[in-house]
Amino acid sequence: MSVQERKERERAVRERLIVATARELAEQQGWDAVTTRRLAERIEYSQPVLYSHFRGKREIIGAVALEGAAEMAVALRAGASAADGPRARVTALARAYLDFAERNPAVYDAMFQLDGGLAFAKEDTPEPLKDGFAALLETLAEVAGDGVDPGLFTETFWAALHGLATLTRSGRLPTGDAERRVELLVDRLAMV
């Protein structure tokens, strides 16, 4: 291995450590607790080293969002593929989405609530975000209905899931009816 390859590998390891530490700190104490100073202390590197990887907190949030989008895509596909039939797949997809949001609140915030400097629904949208949407579209396209654009239907269904996730997490919806909400969403919106 050349010196350059070793340096690149070490740089990638440091970058993963920064992202993992930011994510851990955010999940434990919230995103307000994630500062470059605290990250530098936790990973035992200087702030200039941290800044050599990320220009600031916004880019770190973006990196966490991309990592989260990739993880969510895997979770959505796993949930949907374990179910048999369109209705069961859509229900499993919805549950997987809501479970991901509940288990990973800081990552979910990085993906959809905070400014990570990422483009959504544009040509330059990063691949992990596109793949997260594709994971929804793969299942929802089959139930969009005749004459309904599958992408538009997926956006609408996603918006409903996002609303359920954020309103439940903020305590604005009672948690006891979560399953009934999923069933209603599937029955009325997906009509399967």
JSON list of C-alpha atoms in Angstrom, two decimals:
[
{"chain": "A", "resi": 1, "resn": "MET", "atom": "CA", "xyz": [0.00, 0.00, 0.00]},
{"chain": "A", "resi": 2, "resn": "SER", "atom": "CA", "xyz": [1.33, 3.37, -0.97]},
{"chain": "A", "resi": 3, "resn": "VAL", "atom": "CA", "xyz": [1.63, 6.28, 1.44]},
{"chain": "A", "resi": 4, "resn": "GLN", "atom": "CA", "xyz": [-1.15, 8.07, -0.46]},
{"chain": "A", "resi": 5, "resn": "GLU", "atom": "CA", "xyz": [-3.50, 5.06, -0.14]},
{"chain": "A", "resi": 6, "resn": "ARG", "atom": "CA", "xyz": [-2.76, 4.80, 3.57]},
{"chain": "A", "resi": 7, "resn": "LYS", "atom": "CA", "xyz": [-3.48, 8.52, 4.07]},
{"chain": "A", "resi": 8, "resn": "GLU", "atom": "CA", "xyz": [-6.74, 8.24, 2.15]},
{"chain": "A", "resi": 9, "resn": "ARG", "atom": "CA", "xyz": [-7.78, 5.23, 4.23]},
{"chain": "A", "resi": 10, "resn": "GLU", "atom": "CA", "xyz": [-6.93, 7.05, 7.47]},
{"chain": "A", "resi": 11, "resn": "ARG", "atom": "CA", "xyz": [-8.87, 10.08, 6.27]},
{"chain": "A", "resi": 12, "resn": "ALA", "atom": "CA", "xyz": [-11.93, 7.92, 5.53]},
{"chain": "A", "resi": 13, "resn": "VAL", "atom": "CA", "xyz": [-11.68, 6.35, 8.99]},
{"chain": "A", "resi": 14, "resn": "ARG", "atom": "CA", "xyz": [-11.53, 9.78, 10.64]},
{"chain": "A", "resi": 15, "resn": "GLU", "atom": "CA", "xyz": [-14.49, 10.98, 8.60]},
{"chain": "A", "resi": 16, "resn": "ARG", "atom": "CA", "xyz": [-16.59, 7.95, 9.62]},
{"chain": "A", "resi": 17, "resn": "LEU", "atom": "CA", "xyz": [-15.59, 8.58, 13.24]},
{"chain": "A", "resi": 18, "resn": "ILE", "atom": "CA", "xyz": [-16.71, 12.21, 13.04]},
{"chain": "A", "resi": 19, "resn": "VAL", "atom": "CA", "xyz": [-20.08, 11.25, 11.55]},
{"chain": "A", "resi": 20, "resn": "ALA", "atom": "CA", "xyz": [-20.63, 8.40, 14.01]},
{"chain": "A", "resi": 21, "resn": "THR", "atom": "CA", "xyz": [-19.71, 10.62, 16.96]},
{"chain": "A", "resi": 22, "resn": "ALA", "atom": "CA", "xyz": [-21.98, 13.45, 15.78]},
{"chain": "A", "resi": 23, "resn": "ARG", "atom": "CA", "xyz": [-24.81, 10.99, 15.34]},
{"chain": "A", "resi": 24, "resn": "GLU", "atom": "CA", "xyz": [-24.27, 9.46, 18.78]},
{"chain": "A", "resi": 25, "resn": "LEU", "atom": "CA", "xyz": [-24.09, 12.86, 20.47]},
{"chain": "A", "resi": 26, "resn": "ALA", "atom": "CA", "xyz": [-27.20, 14.07, 18.64]},
{"chain": "A", "resi": 27, "resn": "GLU", "atom": "CA", "xyz": [-29.17, 10.94, 19.59]},
{"chain": "A", "resi": 28, "resn": "GLN", "atom": "CA", "xyz": [-28.11, 11.31, 23.24]},
{"chain": "A", "resi": 29, "resn": "GLN", "atom": "CA", "xyz": [-28.38, 15.08, 23.72]},
{"chain": "A", "resi": 30, "resn": "GLY", "atom": "CA", "xyz": [-29.93, 16.60, 20.61]},
{"chain": "A", "resi": 31, "resn": "TRP", "atom": "CA", "xyz": [-28.39, 18.46, 17.70]},
{"chain": "A", "resi": 32, "resn": "ASP", "atom": "CA", "xyz": [-27.80, 21.60, 19.78]},
{"chain": "A", "resi": 33, "resn": "ALA", "atom": "CA", "xyz": [-25.17, 19.61, 21.68]},
{"chain": "A", "resi": 34, "resn": "VAL", "atom": "CA", "xyz": [-23.26, 18.83, 18.49]},
{"chain": "A", "resi": 35, "resn": "THR", "atom": "CA", "xyz": [-20.57, 21.45, 18.10]},
{"chain": "A", "resi": 36, "resn": "THR", "atom": "CA", "xyz": [-17.23, 21.20, 16.37]},
{"chain": "A", "resi": 37, "resn": "ARG", "atom": "CA", "xyz": [-15.52, 21.77, 19.68]},
{"chain": "A", "resi": 38, "resn": "ARG", "atom": "CA", "xyz": [-17.36, 18.91, 21.41]},
{"chain": "A", "resi": 39, "resn": "LEU", "atom": "CA", "xyz": [-16.78, 16.63, 18.44]},
{"chain": "A", "resi": 40, "resn": "ALA", "atom": "CA", "xyz": [-13.08, 17.44, 18.39]},
{"chain": "A", "resi": 41, "resn": "GLU", "atom": "CA", "xyz": [-12.84, 16.68, 22.12]},
{"chain": "A", "resi": 42, "resn": "ARG", "atom": "CA", "xyz": [-14.75, 13.40, 21.78]},
{"chain": "A", "resi": 43, "resn": "ILE", "atom": "CA", "xyz": [-12.79, 12.07, 18.83]},
{"chain": "A", "resi": 44, "resn": "GLU", "atom": "CA", "xyz": [-9.52, 13.41, 20.25]},
{"chain": "A", "resi": 45, "resn": "TYR", "atom": "CA", "xyz": [-8.53, 15.38, 17.19]},
{"chain": "A", "resi": 46, "resn": "SER", "atom": "CA", "xyz": [-8.07, 19.11, 16.89]},
{"chain": "A", "resi": 47, "resn": "GLN", "atom": "CA", "xyz": [-10.78, 21.32, 15.45]},
{"chain": "A", "resi": 48, "resn": "PRO", "atom": "CA", "xyz": [-8.61, 22.05, 12.38]},
{"chain": "A", "resi": 49, "resn": "VAL", "atom": "CA", "xyz": [-8.54, 18.31, 11.65]},
{"chain": "A", "resi": 50, "resn": "LEU", "atom": "CA", "xyz": [-12.31, 18.22, 11.90]},
{"chain": "A", "resi": 51, "resn": "TYR", "atom": "CA", "xyz": [-12.58, 21.24, 9.59]},
{"chain": "A", "resi": 52, "resn": "SER", "atom": "CA", "xyz": [-10.33, 19.49, 7.08]},
{"chain": "A", "resi": 53, "resn": "HIS", "atom": "CA", "xyz": [-13.17, 16.98, 6.65]},
{"chain": "A", "resi": 54, "resn": "PHE", "atom": "CA", "xyz": [-16.25, 19.17, 7.07]},
{"chain": "A", "resi": 55, "resn": "ARG", "atom": "CA", "xyz": [-16.62, 22.93, 6.76]},
{"chain": "A", "resi": 56, "resn": "GLY", "atom": "CA", "xyz": [-18.95, 22.97, 9.73]},
{"chain": "A", "resi": 57, "resn": "LYS", "atom": "CA", "xyz": [-21.96, 21.50, 11.46]},
{"chain": "A", "resi": 58, "resn": "ARG", "atom": "CA", "xyz": [-24.17, 21.85, 8.38]},
{"chain": "A", "resi": 59, "resn": "GLU", "atom": "CA", "xyz": [-21.97, 19.48, 6.38]},
{"chain": "A", "resi": 60, "resn": "ILE", "atom": "CA", "xyz": [-21.85, 17.05, 9.30]},
{"chain": "A", "resi": 61, "resn": "ILE", "atom": "CA", "xyz": [-25.65, 17.07, 9.45]},
{"chain": "A", "resi": 62, "resn": "GLY", "atom": "CA", "xyz": [-25.67, 16.39, 5.71]},
{"chain": "A", "resi": 63, "resn": "ALA", "atom": "CA", "xyz": [-23.31, 13.44, 6.13]},
{"chain": "A", "resi": 64, "resn": "VAL", "atom": "CA", "xyz": [-25.52, 12.00, 8.89]},
{"chain": "A", "resi": 65, "resn": "ALA", "atom": "CA", "xyz": [-28.57, 12.53, 6.66]},
{"chain": "A", "resi": 66, "resn": "LEU", "atom": "CA", "xyz": [-26.98, 10.63, 3.79]},
{"chain": "A", "resi": 67, "resn": "GLU", "atom": "CA", "xyz": [-26.00, 7.77, 6.06]},
{"chain": "A", "resi": 68, "resn": "GLY", "atom": "CA", "xyz": [-29.52, 7.72, 7.50]},
{"chain": "A", "resi": 69, "resn": "ALA", "atom": "CA", "xyz": [-31.13, 7.74, 4.05]},
{"chain": "A", "resi": 70, "resn": "ALA", "atom": "CA", "xyz": [-29.11, 4.69, 3.07]},
{"chain": "A", "resi": 71, "resn": "GLU", "atom": "CA", "xyz": [-30.10, 2.91, 6.28]},
{"chain": "A", "resi": 72, "resn": "MET", "atom": "CA", "xyz": [-33.75, 3.84, 5.88]},
{"chain": "A", "resi": 73, "resn": "ALA", "atom": "CA", "xyz": [-33.79, 2.54, 2.29]},
{"chain": "A", "resi": 74, "resn": "VAL", "atom": "CA", "xyz": [-32.50, -0.81, 3.53]},
{"chain": "A", "resi": 75, "resn": "ALA", "atom": "CA", "xyz": [-35.11, -0.90, 6.32]},
{"chain": "A", "resi": 76, "resn": "LEU", "atom": "CA", "xyz": [-37.95, 0.00, 3.92]},
{"chain": "A", "resi": 77, "resn": "ARG", "atom": "CA", "xyz": [-36.98, -2.65, 1.40]},
{"chain": "A", "resi": 78, "resn": "ALA", "atom": "CA", "xyz": [-36.55, -5.27, 4.11]},
{"chain": "A", "resi": 79, "resn": "GLY", "atom": "CA", "xyz": [-39.95, -4.49, 5.57]},
{"chain": "A", "resi": 80, "resn": "ALA", "atom": "CA", "xyz": [-41.74, -4.54, 2.24]},
{"chain": "A", "resi": 81, "resn": "SER", "atom": "CA", "xyz": [-39.97, -7.65, 0.93]},
{"chain": "A", "resi": 82, "resn": "ALA", "atom": "CA", "xyz": [-40.94, -9.65, 4.02]},
{"chain": "A", "resi": 83, "resn": "ALA", "atom": "CA", "xyz": [-44.65, -9.12, 3.26]},
{"chain": "A", "resi": 84, "resn": "ASP", "atom": "CA", "xyz": [-46.83, -10.95, 0.77]},
{"chain": "A", "resi": 85, "resn": "GLY", "atom": "CA", "xyz": [-49.26, -9.06, -1.43]},
{"chain": "A", "resi": 86, "resn": "PRO", "atom": "CA", "xyz": [-49.67, -5.34, -2.18]},
{"chain": "A", "resi": 87, "resn": "ARG", "atom": "CA", "xyz": [-51.64, -4.43, 0.96]},
{"chain": "A", "resi": 88, "resn": "ALA", "atom": "CA", "xyz": [-49.24, -6.24, 3.26]},
{"chain": "A", "resi": 89, "resn": "ARG", "atom": "CA", "xyz": [-46.23, -4.68, 1.51]},
{"chain": "A", "resi": 90, "resn": "VAL", "atom": "CA", "xyz": [-47.60, -1.14, 1.82]},
{"chain": "A", "resi": 91, "resn": "THR", "atom": "CA", "xyz": [-48.50, -1.73, 5.48]},
{"chain": "A", "resi": 92, "resn": "ALA", "atom": "CA", "xyz": [-45.04, -3.15, 6.19]},
{"chain": "A", "resi": 93, "resn": "LEU", "atom": "CA", "xyz": [-43.43, -0.24, 4.34]},
{"chain": "A", "resi": 94, "resn": "ALA", "atom": "CA", "xyz": [-45.38, 2.28, 6.43]},
{"chain": "A", "resi": 95, "resn": "ARG", "atom": "CA", "xyz": [-44.48, 0.50, 9.66]},
{"chain": "A", "resi": 96, "resn": "ALA", "atom": "CA", "xyz": [-40.81, 0.30, 8.68]},
{"chain": "A", "resi": 97, "resn": "TYR", "atom": "CA", "xyz": [-40.76, 4.03, 7.92]},
{"chain": "A", "resi": 98, "resn": "LEU", "atom": "CA", "xyz": [-42.41, 4.99, 11.21]},
{"chain": "A", "resi": 99, "resn": "ASP", "atom": "CA", "xyz": [-40.22, 2.55, 13.17]},
{"chain": "A", "resi": 100, "resn": "PHE", "atom": "CA", "xyz": [-37.08, 4.04, 11.61]},
{"chain": "A", "resi": 101, "resn": "ALA", "atom": "CA", "xyz": [-38.19, 7.57, 12.50]},
{"chain": "A", "resi": 102, "resn": "GLU", "atom": "CA", "xyz": [-38.97, 6.53, 16.07]},
{"chain": "A", "resi": 103, "resn": "ARG", "atom": "CA", "xyz": [-35.74, 4.59, 16.64]},
{"chain": "A", "resi": 104, "resn": "ASN", "atom": "CA", "xyz": [-33.49, 7.26, 15.06]},
{"chain": "A", "resi": 105, "resn": "PRO", "atom": "CA", "xyz": [-34.94, 10.67, 15.94]},
{"chain": "A", "resi": 106, "resn": "ALA", "atom": "CA", "xyz": [-31.73, 12.67, 15.50]},
{"chain": "A", "resi": 107, "resn": "VAL", "atom": "CA", "xyz": [-30.93, 10.98, 12.20]},
{"chain": "A", "resi": 108, "resn": "TYR", "atom": "CA", "xyz": [-34.51, 11.56, 11.05]},
{"chain": "A", "resi": 109, "resn": "ASP", "atom": "CA", "xyz": [-34.17, 15.23, 11.97]},
{"chain": "A", "resi": 110, "resn": "ALA", "atom": "CA", "xyz": [-30.91, 15.43, 10.01]},
{"chain": "A", "resi": 111, "resn": "MET", "atom": "CA", "xyz": [-32.68, 13.91, 7.01]},
{"chain": "A", "resi": 112, "resn": "PHE", "atom": "CA", "xyz": [-35.87, 15.96, 7.03]},
{"chain": "A", "resi": 113, "resn": "GLN", "atom": "CA", "xyz": [-35.89, 18.77, 9.58]},
{"chain": "A", "resi": 114, "resn": "LEU", "atom": "CA", "xyz": [-32.42, 20.31, 9.65]},
{"chain": "A", "resi": 115, "resn": "ASP", "atom": "CA", "xyz": [-30.39, 22.08, 6.98]},
{"chain": "A", "resi": 116, "resn": "GLY", "atom": "CA", "xyz": [-27.70, 19.70, 5.88]},
{"chain": "A", "resi": 117, "resn": "GLY", "atom": "CA", "xyz": [-27.11, 21.52, 2.62]},
{"chain": "A", "resi": 118, "resn": "LEU", "atom": "CA", "xyz": [-28.58, 18.69, 0.57]},
{"chain": "A", "resi": 119, "resn": "ALA", "atom": "CA", "xyz": [-30.72, 19.08, -2.53]},
{"chain": "A", "resi": 120, "resn": "PHE", "atom": "CA", "xyz": [-34.03, 17.22, -2.59]},
{"chain": "A", "resi": 121, "resn": "ALA", "atom": "CA", "xyz": [-36.02, 16.43, -5.74]},
{"chain": "A", "resi": 122, "resn": "LYS", "atom": "CA", "xyz": [-33.41, 17.95, -8.04]},
{"chain": "A", "resi": 123, "resn": "GLU", "atom": "CA", "xyz": [-30.87, 16.71, -10.56]},
{"chain": "A", "resi": 124, "resn": "ASP", "atom": "CA", "xyz": [-28.05, 17.08, -8.02]},
{"chain": "A", "resi": 125, "resn": "THR", "atom": "CA", "xyz": [-29.87, 15.19, -5.25]},
{"chain": "A", "resi": 126, "resn": "PRO", "atom": "CA", "xyz": [-27.33, 12.81, -3.70]},
{"chain": "A", "resi": 127, "resn": "GLU", "atom": "CA", "xyz": [-27.79, 9.13, -4.53]},
{"chain": "A", "resi": 128, "resn": "PRO", "atom": "CA", "xyz": [-28.66, 7.97, -0.98]},
{"chain": "A", "resi": 129, "resn": "LEU", "atom": "CA", "xyz": [-31.61, 10.40, -0.94]},
{"chain": "A", "resi": 130, "resn": "LYS", "atom": "CA", "xyz": [-32.74, 9.24, -4.37]},
{"chain": "A", "resi": 131, "resn": "ASP", "atom": "CA", "xyz": [-32.46, 5.64, -3.22]},
{"chain": "A", "resi": 132, "resn": "GLY", "atom": "CA", "xyz": [-34.51, 6.36, -0.10]},
{"chain": "A", "resi": 133, "resn": "PHE", "atom": "CA", "xyz": [-37.28, 7.73, -2.30]},
{"chain": "A", "resi": 134, "resn": "ALA", "atom": "CA", "xyz": [-36.88, 4.79, -4.70]},
{"chain": "A", "resi": 135, "resn": "ALA", "atom": "CA", "xyz": [-37.38, 2.39, -1.78]},
{"chain": "A", "resi": 136, "resn": "LEU", "atom": "CA", "xyz": [-40.78, 4.01, -1.19]},
{"chain": "A", "resi": 137, "resn": "LEU", "atom": "CA", "xyz": [-41.64, 4.17, -4.89]},
{"chain": "A", "resi": 138, "resn": "GLU", "atom": "CA", "xyz": [-40.87, 0.49, -5.53]},
{"chain": "A", "resi": 139, "resn": "THR", "atom": "CA", "xyz": [-43.71, -0.58, -3.26]},
{"chain": "A", "resi": 140, "resn": "LEU", "atom": "CA", "xyz": [-46.11, 2.32, -3.70]},
{"chain": "A", "resi": 141, "resn": "ALA", "atom": "CA", "xyz": [-46.03, 2.39, -7.50]},
{"chain": "A", "resi": 142, "resn": "GLU", "atom": "CA", "xyz": [-47.96, -0.86, -7.61]},
{"chain": "A", "resi": 143, "resn": "VAL", "atom": "CA", "xyz": [-50.87, 0.66, -5.66]},
{"chain": "A", "resi": 144, "resn": "ALA", "atom": "CA", "xyz": [-50.89, 4.21, -7.06]},
{"chain": "A", "resi": 145, "resn": "GLY", "atom": "CA", "xyz": [-53.95, 3.50, -9.17]},
{"chain": "A", "resi": 146, "resn": "ASP", "atom": "CA", "xyz": [-54.89, 3.93, -12.79]},
{"chain": "A", "resi": 147, "resn": "GLY", "atom": "CA", "xyz": [-54.02, 7.32, -14.20]},
{"chain": "A", "resi": 148, "resn": "VAL", "atom": "CA", "xyz": [-52.11, 8.38, -11.07]},
{"chain": "A", "resi": 149, "resn": "ASP", "atom": "CA", "xyz": [-48.46, 9.34, -11.40]},
{"chain": "A", "resi": 150, "resn": "PRO", "atom": "CA", "xyz": [-46.56, 6.87, -9.16]},
{"chain": "A", "resi": 151, "resn": "GLY", "atom": "CA", "xyz": [-44.01, 9.53, -8.18]},
{"chain": "A", "resi": 152, "resn": "LEU", "atom": "CA", "xyz": [-46.70, 11.99, -7.13]},
{"chain": "A", "resi": 153, "resn": "PHE", "atom": "CA", "xyz": [-48.55, 9.28, -5.24]},
{"chain": "A", "resi": 154, "resn": "THR", "atom": "CA", "xyz": [-45.33, 8.30, -3.46]},
{"chain": "A", "resi": 155, "resn": "GLU", "atom": "CA", "xyz": [-44.65, 11.93, -2.51]},
{"chain": "A", "resi": 156, "resn": "THR", "atom": "CA", "xyz": [-48.16, 12.21, -1.05]},
{"chain": "A", "resi": 157, "resn": "PHE", "atom": "CA", "xyz": [-47.92, 8.94, 0.87]},
{"chain": "A", "resi": 158, "resn": "TRP", "atom": "CA", "xyz": [-44.45, 9.92, 2.12]},
{"chain": "A", "resi": 159, "resn": "ALA", "atom": "CA", "xyz": [-45.80, 13.28, 3.29]},
{"chain": "A", "resi": 160, "resn": "ALA", "atom": "CA", "xyz": [-48.50, 11.48, 5.26]},
{"chain": "A", "resi": 161, "resn": "LEU", "atom": "CA", "xyz": [-45.92, 9.18, 6.86]},
{"chain": "A", "resi": 162, "resn": "HIS", "atom": "CA", "xyz": [-43.69, 12.14, 7.69]},
{"chain": "A", "resi": 163, "resn": "GLY", "atom": "CA", "xyz": [-46.64, 13.93, 9.28]},
{"chain": "A", "resi": 164, "resn": "LEU", "atom": "CA", "xyz": [-47.48, 10.88, 11.38]},
{"chain": "A", "resi": 165, "resn": "ALA", "atom": "CA", "xyz": [-43.85, 10.49, 12.44]},
{"chain": "A", "resi": 166, "resn": "THR", "atom": "CA", "xyz": [-43.32, 14.11, 13.45]},
{"chain": "A", "resi": 167, "resn": "LEU", "atom": "CA", "xyz": [-46.72, 14.68, 15.06]},
{"chain": "A", "resi": 168, "resn": "THR", "atom": "CA", "xyz": [-46.48, 11.48, 17.10]},
{"chain": "A", "resi": 169, "resn": "ARG", "atom": "CA", "xyz": [-42.92, 12.25, 18.20]},
{"chain": "A", "resi": 170, "resn": "SER", "atom": "CA", "xyz": [-43.87, 15.76, 19.29]},
{"chain": "A", "resi": 171, "resn": "GLY", "atom": "CA", "xyz": [-46.74, 14.39, 21.39]},
{"chain": "A", "resi": 172, "resn": "ARG", "atom": "CA", "xyz": [-49.43, 15.96, 19.23]},
{"chain": "A", "resi": 173, "resn": "LEU", "atom": "CA", "xyz": [-50.93, 12.57, 18.37]},
{"chain": "A", "resi": 174, "resn": "PRO", "atom": "CA", "xyz": [-51.66, 9.93, 21.00]},
{"chain": "A", "resi": 175, "resn": "THR", "atom": "CA", "xyz": [-49.37, 6.93, 20.64]},
{"chain": "A", "resi": 176, "resn": "GLY", "atom": "CA", "xyz": [-52.11, 4.39, 21.32]},
{"chain": "A", "resi": 177, "resn": "ASP", "atom": "CA", "xyz": [-53.69, 4.86, 17.89]},
{"chain": "A", "resi": 178, "resn": "ALA", "atom": "CA", "xyz": [-50.52, 4.48, 15.82]},
{"chain": "A", "resi": 179, "resn": "GLU", "atom": "CA", "xyz": [-51.50, 1.14, 14.32]},
{"chain": "A", "resi": 180, "resn": "ARG", "atom": "CA", "xyz": [-55.00, 2.35, 13.46]},
{"chain": "A", "resi": 181, "resn": "ARG", "atom": "CA", "xyz": [-53.49, 5.36, 11.68]},
{"chain": "A", "resi": 182, "resn": "VAL", "atom": "CA", "xyz": [-51.31, 3.09, 9.54]},
{"chain": "A", "resi": 183, "resn": "GLU", "atom": "CA", "xyz": [-54.33, 0.95, 8.67]},
{"chain": "A", "resi": 184, "resn": "LEU", "atom": "CA", "xyz": [-56.37, 4.02, 7.79]},
{"chain": "A", "resi": 185, "resn": "LEU", "atom": "CA", "xyz": [-53.57, 5.42, 5.65]},
{"chain": "A", "resi": 186, "resn": "VAL", "atom": "CA", "xyz": [-53.22, 2.16, 3.77]},
{"chain": "A", "resi": 187, "resn": "ASP", "atom": "CA", "xyz": [-56.98, 1.63, 3.40]},
{"chain": "A", "resi": 188, "resn": "ARG", "atom": "CA", "xyz": [-57.90, 5.16, 2.31]},
{"chain": "A", "resi": 189, "resn": "LEU", "atom": "CA", "xyz": [-54.84, 6.54, 0.58]},
{"chain": "A", "resi": 190, "resn": "ALA", "atom": "CA", "xyz": [-53.38, 3.41, -0.97]},
{"chain": "A", "resi": 191, "resn": "MET", "atom": "CA", "xyz": [-56.84, 1.82, -1.25]},
{"chain": "A", "resi": 192, "resn": "VAL", "atom": "CA", "xyz": [-55.54, -1.74, -1.03]}
]
